[in-house]
CSV table of N, CA, C and O in Angstrom, one decimal:
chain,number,residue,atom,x,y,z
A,1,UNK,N,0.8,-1.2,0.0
A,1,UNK,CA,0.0,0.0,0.0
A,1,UNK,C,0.9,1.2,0.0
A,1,UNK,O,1.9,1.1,0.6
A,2,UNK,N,0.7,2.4,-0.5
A,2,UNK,CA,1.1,3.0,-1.0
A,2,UNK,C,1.4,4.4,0.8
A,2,UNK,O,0.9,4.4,1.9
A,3,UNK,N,2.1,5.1,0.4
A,3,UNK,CA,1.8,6.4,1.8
A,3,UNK,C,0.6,6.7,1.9
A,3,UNK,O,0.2,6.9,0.7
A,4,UNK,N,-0.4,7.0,3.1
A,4,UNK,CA,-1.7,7.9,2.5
A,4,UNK,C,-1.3,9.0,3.5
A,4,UNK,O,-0.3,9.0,4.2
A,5,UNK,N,-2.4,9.8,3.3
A,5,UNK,CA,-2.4,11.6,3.7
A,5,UNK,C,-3.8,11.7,4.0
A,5,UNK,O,-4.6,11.2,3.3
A,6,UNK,N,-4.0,12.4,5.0
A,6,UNK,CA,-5.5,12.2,5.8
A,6,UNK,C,-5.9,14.0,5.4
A,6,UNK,O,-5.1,14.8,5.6
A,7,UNK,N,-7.3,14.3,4.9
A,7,UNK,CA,-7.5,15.5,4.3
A,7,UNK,C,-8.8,15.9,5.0
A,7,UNK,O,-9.9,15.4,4.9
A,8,UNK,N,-8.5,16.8,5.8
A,8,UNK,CA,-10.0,17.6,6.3
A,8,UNK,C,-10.4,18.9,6.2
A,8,UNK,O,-11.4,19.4,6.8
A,9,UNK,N,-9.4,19.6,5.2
A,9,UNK,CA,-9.1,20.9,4.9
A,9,UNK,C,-9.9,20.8,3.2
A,9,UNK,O,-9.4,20.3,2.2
A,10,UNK,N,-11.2,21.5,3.4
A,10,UNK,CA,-12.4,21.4,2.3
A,10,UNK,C,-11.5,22.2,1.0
A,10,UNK,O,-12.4,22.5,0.1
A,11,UNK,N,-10.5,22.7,0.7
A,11,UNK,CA,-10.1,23.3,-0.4
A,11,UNK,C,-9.1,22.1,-0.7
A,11,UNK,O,-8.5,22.1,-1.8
A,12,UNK,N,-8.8,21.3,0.1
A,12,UNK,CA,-7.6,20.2,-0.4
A,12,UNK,C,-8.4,19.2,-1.0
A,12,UNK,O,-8.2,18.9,-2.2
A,13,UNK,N,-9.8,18.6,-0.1
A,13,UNK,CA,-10.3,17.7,-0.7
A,13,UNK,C,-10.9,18.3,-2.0
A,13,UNK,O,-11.2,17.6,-2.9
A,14,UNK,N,-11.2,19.7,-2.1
A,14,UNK,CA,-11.8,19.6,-3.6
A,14,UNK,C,-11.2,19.7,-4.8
A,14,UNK,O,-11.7,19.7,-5.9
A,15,UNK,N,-9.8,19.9,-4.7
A,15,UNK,CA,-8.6,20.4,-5.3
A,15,UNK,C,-7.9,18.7,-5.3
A,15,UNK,O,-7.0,18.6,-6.1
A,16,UNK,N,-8.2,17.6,-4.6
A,16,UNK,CA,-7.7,16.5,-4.7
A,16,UNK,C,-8.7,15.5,-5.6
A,16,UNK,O,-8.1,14.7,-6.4
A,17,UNK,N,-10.2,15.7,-5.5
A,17,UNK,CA,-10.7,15.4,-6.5
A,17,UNK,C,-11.0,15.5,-7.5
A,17,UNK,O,-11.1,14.6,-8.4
A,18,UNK,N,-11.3,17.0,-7.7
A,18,UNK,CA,-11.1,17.8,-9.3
A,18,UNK,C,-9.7,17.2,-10.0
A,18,UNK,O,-9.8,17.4,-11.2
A,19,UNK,N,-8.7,16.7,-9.8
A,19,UNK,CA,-7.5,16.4,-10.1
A,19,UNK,C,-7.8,15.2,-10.9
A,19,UNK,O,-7.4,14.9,-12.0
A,20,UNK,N,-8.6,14.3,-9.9
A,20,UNK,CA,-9.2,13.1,-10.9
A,20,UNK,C,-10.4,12.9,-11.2
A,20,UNK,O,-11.0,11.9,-10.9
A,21,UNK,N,-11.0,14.0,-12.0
A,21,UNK,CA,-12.4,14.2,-12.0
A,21,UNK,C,-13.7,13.5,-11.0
A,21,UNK,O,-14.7,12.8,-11.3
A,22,UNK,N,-13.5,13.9,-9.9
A,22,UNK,CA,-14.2,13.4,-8.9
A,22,UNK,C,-15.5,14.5,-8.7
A,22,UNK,O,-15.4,15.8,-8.8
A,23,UNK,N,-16.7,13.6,-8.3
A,23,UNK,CA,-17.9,14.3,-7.7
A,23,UNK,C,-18.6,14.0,-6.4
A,23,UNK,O,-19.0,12.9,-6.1
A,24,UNK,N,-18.8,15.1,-5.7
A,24,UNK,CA,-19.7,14.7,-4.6
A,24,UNK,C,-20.9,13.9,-4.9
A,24,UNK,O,-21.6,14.0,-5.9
A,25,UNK,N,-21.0,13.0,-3.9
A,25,UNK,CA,-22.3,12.3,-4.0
A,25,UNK,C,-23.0,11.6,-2.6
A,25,UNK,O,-22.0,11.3,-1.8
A,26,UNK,N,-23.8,11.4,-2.2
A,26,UNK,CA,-24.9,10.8,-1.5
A,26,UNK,C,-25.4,9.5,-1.8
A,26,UNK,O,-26.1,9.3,-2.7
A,27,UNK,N,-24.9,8.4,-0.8
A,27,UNK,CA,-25.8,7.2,-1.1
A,27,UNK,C,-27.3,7.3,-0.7
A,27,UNK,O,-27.9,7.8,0.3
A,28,UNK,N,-27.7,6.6,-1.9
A,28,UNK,CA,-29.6,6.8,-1.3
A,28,UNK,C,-29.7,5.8,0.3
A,28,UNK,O,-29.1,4.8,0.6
A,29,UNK,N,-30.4,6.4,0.7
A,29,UNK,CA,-30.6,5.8,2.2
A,29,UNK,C,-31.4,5.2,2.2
A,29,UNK,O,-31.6,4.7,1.1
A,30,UNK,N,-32.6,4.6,3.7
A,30,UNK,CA,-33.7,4.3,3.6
A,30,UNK,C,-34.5,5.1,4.5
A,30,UNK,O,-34.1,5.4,5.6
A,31,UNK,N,-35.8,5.5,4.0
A,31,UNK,CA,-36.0,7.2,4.1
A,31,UNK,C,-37.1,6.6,5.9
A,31,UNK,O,-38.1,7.2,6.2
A,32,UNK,N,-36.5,5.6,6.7
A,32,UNK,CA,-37.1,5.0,7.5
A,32,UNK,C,-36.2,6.4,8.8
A,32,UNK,O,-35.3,7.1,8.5
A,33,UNK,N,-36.8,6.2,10.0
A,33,UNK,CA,-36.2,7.3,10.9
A,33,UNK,C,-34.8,7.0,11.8
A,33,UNK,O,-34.7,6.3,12.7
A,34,UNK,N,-33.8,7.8,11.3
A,34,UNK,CA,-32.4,7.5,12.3
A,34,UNK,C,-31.5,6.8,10.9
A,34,UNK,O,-30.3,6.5,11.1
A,35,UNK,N,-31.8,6.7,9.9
A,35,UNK,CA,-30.7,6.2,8.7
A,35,UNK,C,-29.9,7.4,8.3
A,35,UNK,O,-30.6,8.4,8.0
A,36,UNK,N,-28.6,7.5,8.3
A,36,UNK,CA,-27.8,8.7,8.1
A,36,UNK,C,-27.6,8.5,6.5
A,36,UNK,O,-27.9,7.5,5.9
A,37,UNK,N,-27.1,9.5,6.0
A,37,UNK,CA,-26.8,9.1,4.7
A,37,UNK,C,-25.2,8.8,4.5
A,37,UNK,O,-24.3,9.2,5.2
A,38,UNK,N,-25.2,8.2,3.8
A,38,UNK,CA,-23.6,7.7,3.3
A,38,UNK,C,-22.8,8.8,2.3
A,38,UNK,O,-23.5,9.3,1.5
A,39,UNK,N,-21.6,9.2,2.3
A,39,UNK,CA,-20.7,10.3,1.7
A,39,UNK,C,-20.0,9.3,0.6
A,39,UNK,O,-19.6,8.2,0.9
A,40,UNK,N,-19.9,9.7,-0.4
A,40,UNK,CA,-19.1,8.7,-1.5
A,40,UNK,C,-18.6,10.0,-2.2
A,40,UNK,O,-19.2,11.0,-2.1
A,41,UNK,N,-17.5,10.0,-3.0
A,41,UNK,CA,-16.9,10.2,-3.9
A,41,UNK,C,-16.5,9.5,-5.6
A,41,UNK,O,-15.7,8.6,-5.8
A,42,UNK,N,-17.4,10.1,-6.6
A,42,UNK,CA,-17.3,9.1,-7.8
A,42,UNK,C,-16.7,9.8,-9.1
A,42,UNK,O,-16.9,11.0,-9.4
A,43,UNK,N,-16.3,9.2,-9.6
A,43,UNK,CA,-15.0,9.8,-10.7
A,43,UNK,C,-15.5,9.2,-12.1
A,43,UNK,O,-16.2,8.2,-12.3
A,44,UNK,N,-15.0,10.1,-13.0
A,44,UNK,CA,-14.8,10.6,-14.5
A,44,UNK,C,-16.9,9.6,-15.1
A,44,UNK,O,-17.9,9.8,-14.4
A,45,UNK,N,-16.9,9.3,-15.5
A,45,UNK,CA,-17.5,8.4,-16.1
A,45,UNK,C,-18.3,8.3,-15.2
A,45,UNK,O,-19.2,9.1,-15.3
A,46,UNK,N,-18.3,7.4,-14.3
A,46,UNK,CA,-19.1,6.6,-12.6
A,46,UNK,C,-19.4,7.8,-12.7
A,46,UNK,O,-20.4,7.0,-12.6
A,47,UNK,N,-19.7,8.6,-12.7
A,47,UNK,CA,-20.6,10.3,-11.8
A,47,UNK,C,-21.9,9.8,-13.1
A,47,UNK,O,-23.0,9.8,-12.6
A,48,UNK,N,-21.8,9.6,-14.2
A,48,UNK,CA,-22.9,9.9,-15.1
A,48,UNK,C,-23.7,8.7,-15.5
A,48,UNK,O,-24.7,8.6,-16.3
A,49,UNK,N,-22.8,7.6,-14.8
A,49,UNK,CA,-23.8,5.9,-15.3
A,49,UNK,C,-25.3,6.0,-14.6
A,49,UNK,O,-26.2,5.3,-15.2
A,50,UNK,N,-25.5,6.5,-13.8
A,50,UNK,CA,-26.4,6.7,-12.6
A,50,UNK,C,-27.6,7.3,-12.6
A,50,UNK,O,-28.5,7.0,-11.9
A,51,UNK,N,-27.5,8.6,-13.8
A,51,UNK,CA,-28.2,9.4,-13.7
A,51,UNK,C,-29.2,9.1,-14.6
A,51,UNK,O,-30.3,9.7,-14.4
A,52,UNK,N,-29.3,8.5,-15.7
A,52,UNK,CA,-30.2,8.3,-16.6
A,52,UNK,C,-31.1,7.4,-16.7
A,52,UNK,O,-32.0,7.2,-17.5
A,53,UNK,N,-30.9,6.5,-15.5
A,53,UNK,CA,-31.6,5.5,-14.9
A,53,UNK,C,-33.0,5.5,-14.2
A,53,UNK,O,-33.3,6.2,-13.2
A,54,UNK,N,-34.1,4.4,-14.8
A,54,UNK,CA,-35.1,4.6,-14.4
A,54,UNK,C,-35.5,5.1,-13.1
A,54,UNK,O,-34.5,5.5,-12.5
A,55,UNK,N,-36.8,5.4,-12.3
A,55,UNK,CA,-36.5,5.5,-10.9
A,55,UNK,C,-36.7,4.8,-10.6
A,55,UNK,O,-37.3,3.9,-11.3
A,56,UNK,N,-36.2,4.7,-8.8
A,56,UNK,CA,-35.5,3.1,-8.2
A,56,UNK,C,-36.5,3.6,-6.9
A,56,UNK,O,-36.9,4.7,-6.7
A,57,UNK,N,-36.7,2.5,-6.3
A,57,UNK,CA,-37.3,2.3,-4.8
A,57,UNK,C,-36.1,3.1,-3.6
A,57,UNK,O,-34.9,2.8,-3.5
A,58,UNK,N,-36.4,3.7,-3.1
A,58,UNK,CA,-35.6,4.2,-1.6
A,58,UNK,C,-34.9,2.8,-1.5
A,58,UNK,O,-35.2,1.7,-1.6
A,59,UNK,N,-33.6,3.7,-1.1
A,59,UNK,CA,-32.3,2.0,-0.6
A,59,UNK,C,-32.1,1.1,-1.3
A,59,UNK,O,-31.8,0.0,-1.0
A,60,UNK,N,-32.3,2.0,-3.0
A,60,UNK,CA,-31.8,0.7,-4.2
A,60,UNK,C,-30.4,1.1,-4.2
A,60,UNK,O,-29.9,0.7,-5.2
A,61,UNK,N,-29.4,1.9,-3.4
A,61,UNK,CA,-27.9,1.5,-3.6
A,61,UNK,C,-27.2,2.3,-4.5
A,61,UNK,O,-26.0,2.1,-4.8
A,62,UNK,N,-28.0,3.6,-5.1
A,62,UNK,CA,-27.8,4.3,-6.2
A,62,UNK,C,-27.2,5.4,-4.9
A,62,UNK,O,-27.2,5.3,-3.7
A,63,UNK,N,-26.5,6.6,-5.8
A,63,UNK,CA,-26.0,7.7,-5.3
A,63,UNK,C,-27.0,8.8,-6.2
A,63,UNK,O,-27.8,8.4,-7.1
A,64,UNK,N,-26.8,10.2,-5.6
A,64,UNK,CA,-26.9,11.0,-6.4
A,64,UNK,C,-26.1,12.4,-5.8
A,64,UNK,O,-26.0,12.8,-4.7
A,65,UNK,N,-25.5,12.9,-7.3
A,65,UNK,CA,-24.5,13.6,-7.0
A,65,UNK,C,-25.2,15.1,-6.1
A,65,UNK,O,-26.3,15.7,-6.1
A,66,UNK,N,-24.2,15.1,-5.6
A,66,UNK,CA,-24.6,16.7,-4.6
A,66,UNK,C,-23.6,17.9,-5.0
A,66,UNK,O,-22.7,17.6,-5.9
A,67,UNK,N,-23.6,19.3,-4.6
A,67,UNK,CA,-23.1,19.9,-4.3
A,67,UNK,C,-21.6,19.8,-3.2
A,67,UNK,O,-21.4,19.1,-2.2
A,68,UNK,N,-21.1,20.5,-3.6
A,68,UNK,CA,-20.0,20.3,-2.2
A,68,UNK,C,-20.1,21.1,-0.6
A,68,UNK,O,-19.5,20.9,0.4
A,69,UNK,N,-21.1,22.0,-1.0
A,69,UNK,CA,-21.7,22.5,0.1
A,69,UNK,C,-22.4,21.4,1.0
A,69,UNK,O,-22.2,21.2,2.2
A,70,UNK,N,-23.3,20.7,0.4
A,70,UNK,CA,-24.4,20.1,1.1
A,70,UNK,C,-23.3,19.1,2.1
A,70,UNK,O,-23.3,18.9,3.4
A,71,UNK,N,-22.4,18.4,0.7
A,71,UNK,CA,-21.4,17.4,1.0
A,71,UNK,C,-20.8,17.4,2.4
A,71,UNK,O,-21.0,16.5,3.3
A,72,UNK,N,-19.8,18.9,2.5
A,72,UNK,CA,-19.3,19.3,3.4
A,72,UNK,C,-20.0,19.5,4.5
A,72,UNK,O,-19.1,19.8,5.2
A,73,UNK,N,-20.8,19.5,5.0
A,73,UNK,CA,-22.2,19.8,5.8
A,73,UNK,C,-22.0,18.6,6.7
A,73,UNK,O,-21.7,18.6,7.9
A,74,UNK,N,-22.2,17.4,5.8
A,74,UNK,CA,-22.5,16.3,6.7
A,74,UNK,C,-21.1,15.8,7.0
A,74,UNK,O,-20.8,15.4,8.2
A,75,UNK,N,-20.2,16.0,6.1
A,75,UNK,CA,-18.6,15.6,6.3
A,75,UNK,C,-18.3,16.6,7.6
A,75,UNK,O,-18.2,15.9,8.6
A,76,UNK,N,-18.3,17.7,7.9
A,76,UNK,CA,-18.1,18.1,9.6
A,76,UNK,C,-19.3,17.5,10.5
A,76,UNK,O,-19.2,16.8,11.6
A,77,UNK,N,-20.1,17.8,10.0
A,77,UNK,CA,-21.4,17.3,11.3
A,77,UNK,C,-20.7,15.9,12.2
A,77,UNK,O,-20.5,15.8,13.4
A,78,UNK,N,-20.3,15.1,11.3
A,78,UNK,CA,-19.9,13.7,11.6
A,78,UNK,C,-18.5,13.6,11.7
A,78,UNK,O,-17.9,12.5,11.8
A,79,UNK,N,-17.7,14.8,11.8
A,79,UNK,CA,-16.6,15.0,12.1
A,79,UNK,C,-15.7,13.8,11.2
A,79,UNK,O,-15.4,13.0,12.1
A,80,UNK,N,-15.2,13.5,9.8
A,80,UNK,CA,-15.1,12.9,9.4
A,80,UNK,C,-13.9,13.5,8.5
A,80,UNK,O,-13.8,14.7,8.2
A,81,UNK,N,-12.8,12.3,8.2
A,81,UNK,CA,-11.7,12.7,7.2
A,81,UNK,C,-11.5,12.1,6.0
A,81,UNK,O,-12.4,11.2,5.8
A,82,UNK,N,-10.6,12.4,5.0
A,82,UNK,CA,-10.9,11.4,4.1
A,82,UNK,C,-9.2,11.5,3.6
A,82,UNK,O,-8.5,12.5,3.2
A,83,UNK,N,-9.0,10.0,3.8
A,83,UNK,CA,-7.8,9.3,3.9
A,83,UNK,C,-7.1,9.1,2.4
A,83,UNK,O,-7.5,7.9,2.2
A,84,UNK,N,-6.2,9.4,1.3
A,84,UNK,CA,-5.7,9.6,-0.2
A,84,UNK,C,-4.4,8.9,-0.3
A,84,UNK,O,-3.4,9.4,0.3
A,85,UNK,N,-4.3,8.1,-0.7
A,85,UNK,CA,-2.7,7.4,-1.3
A,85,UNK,C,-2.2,8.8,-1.6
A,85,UNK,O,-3.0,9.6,-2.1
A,86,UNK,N,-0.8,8.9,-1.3
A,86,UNK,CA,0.2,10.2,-1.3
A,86,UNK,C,0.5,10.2,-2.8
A,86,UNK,O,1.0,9.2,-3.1
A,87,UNK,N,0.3,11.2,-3.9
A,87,UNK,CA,0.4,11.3,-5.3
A,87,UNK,C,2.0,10.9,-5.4
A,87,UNK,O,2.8,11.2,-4.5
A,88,UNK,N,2.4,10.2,-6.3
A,88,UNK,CA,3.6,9.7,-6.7
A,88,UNK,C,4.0,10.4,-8.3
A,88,UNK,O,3.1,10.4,-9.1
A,89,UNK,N,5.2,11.0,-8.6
A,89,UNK,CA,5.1,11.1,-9.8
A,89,UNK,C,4.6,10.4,-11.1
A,89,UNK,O,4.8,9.2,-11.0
A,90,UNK,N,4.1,10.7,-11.8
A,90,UNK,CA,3.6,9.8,-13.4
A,90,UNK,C,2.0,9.0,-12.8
A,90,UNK,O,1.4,8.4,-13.7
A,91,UNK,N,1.5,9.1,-11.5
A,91,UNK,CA,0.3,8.3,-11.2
A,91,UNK,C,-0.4,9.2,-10.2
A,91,UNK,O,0.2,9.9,-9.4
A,92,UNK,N,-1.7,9.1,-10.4
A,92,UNK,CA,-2.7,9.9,-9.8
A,92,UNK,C,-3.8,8.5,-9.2
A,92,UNK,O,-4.6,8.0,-9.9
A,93,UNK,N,-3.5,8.3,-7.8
A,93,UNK,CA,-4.4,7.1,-7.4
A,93,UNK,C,-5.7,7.5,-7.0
A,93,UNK,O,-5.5,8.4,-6.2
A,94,UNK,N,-6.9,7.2,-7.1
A,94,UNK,CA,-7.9,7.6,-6.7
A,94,UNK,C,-8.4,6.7,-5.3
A,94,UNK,O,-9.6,6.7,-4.8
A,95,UNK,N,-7.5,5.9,-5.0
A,95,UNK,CA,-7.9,5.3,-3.5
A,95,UNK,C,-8.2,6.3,-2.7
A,95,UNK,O,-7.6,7.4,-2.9
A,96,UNK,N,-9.3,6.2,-1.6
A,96,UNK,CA,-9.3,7.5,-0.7
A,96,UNK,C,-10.7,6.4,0.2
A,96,UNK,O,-11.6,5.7,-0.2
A,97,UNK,N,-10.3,6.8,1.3
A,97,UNK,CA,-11.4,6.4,2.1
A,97,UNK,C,-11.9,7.6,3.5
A,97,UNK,O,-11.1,8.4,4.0
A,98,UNK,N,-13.3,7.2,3.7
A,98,UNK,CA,-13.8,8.7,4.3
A,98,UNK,C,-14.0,7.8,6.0
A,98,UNK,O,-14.8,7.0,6.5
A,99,UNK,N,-13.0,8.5,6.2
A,99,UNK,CA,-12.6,7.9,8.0
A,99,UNK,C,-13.1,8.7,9.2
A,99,UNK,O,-12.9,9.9,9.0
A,100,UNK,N,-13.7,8.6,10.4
A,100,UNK,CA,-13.8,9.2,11.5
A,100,UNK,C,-12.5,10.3,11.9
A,100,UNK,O,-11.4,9.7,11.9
A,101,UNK,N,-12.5,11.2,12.2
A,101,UNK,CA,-11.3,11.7,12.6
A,101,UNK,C,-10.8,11.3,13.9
A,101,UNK,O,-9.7,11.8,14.3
């Protein structure tokens, strides 16, 4: 595994995603009471397989992309970080996972 770098500073992470065309997104929940929503990040292509798709029942597993405002919202509420293999020359990794701080 590669070095990672832990990012909670909202101009790094959007400046670390835009780099690999990354978008905010939302897992659909289930709209039952006390279900939090899930934070995902999805890149180049994956941002647009999603959207043209018939409509789905609540908690079919789908995302839908957000704003970075909204994003960021729940990313502090839940005091949360999000964890990036360290960029290496000639490779841009898109591993990244969104960790508790």
């Amino acid at each position: 595994m590669a070095e990672t770098i832990t990012l909670t500073d909202h101009d790094e992470i959007r400046s670390w995603a835009a780099a690999r065309a990354g978008f905010p997104a939302i897992v659909d929940v289930s709209p039952e009471a006390g279900t939090q929503a899930m934070l995902r990040l999805v890149f180049d292509q994956q941002a647009y397989e999603d959207q043209d798709r018939p409509e789905r029942p609540p908690n079919a597993g789908g995302y839908e992309l957000v704003e970075w405002d909204e994003w960021f919202k729940i990313f502090d509420e839940r005091q949360l970080a999000l964890v990036v293999a360290a960029d290496e020359p000639g490779r841009r990794e898109e591993f990244h996972e969104i960790v508790r701080r």
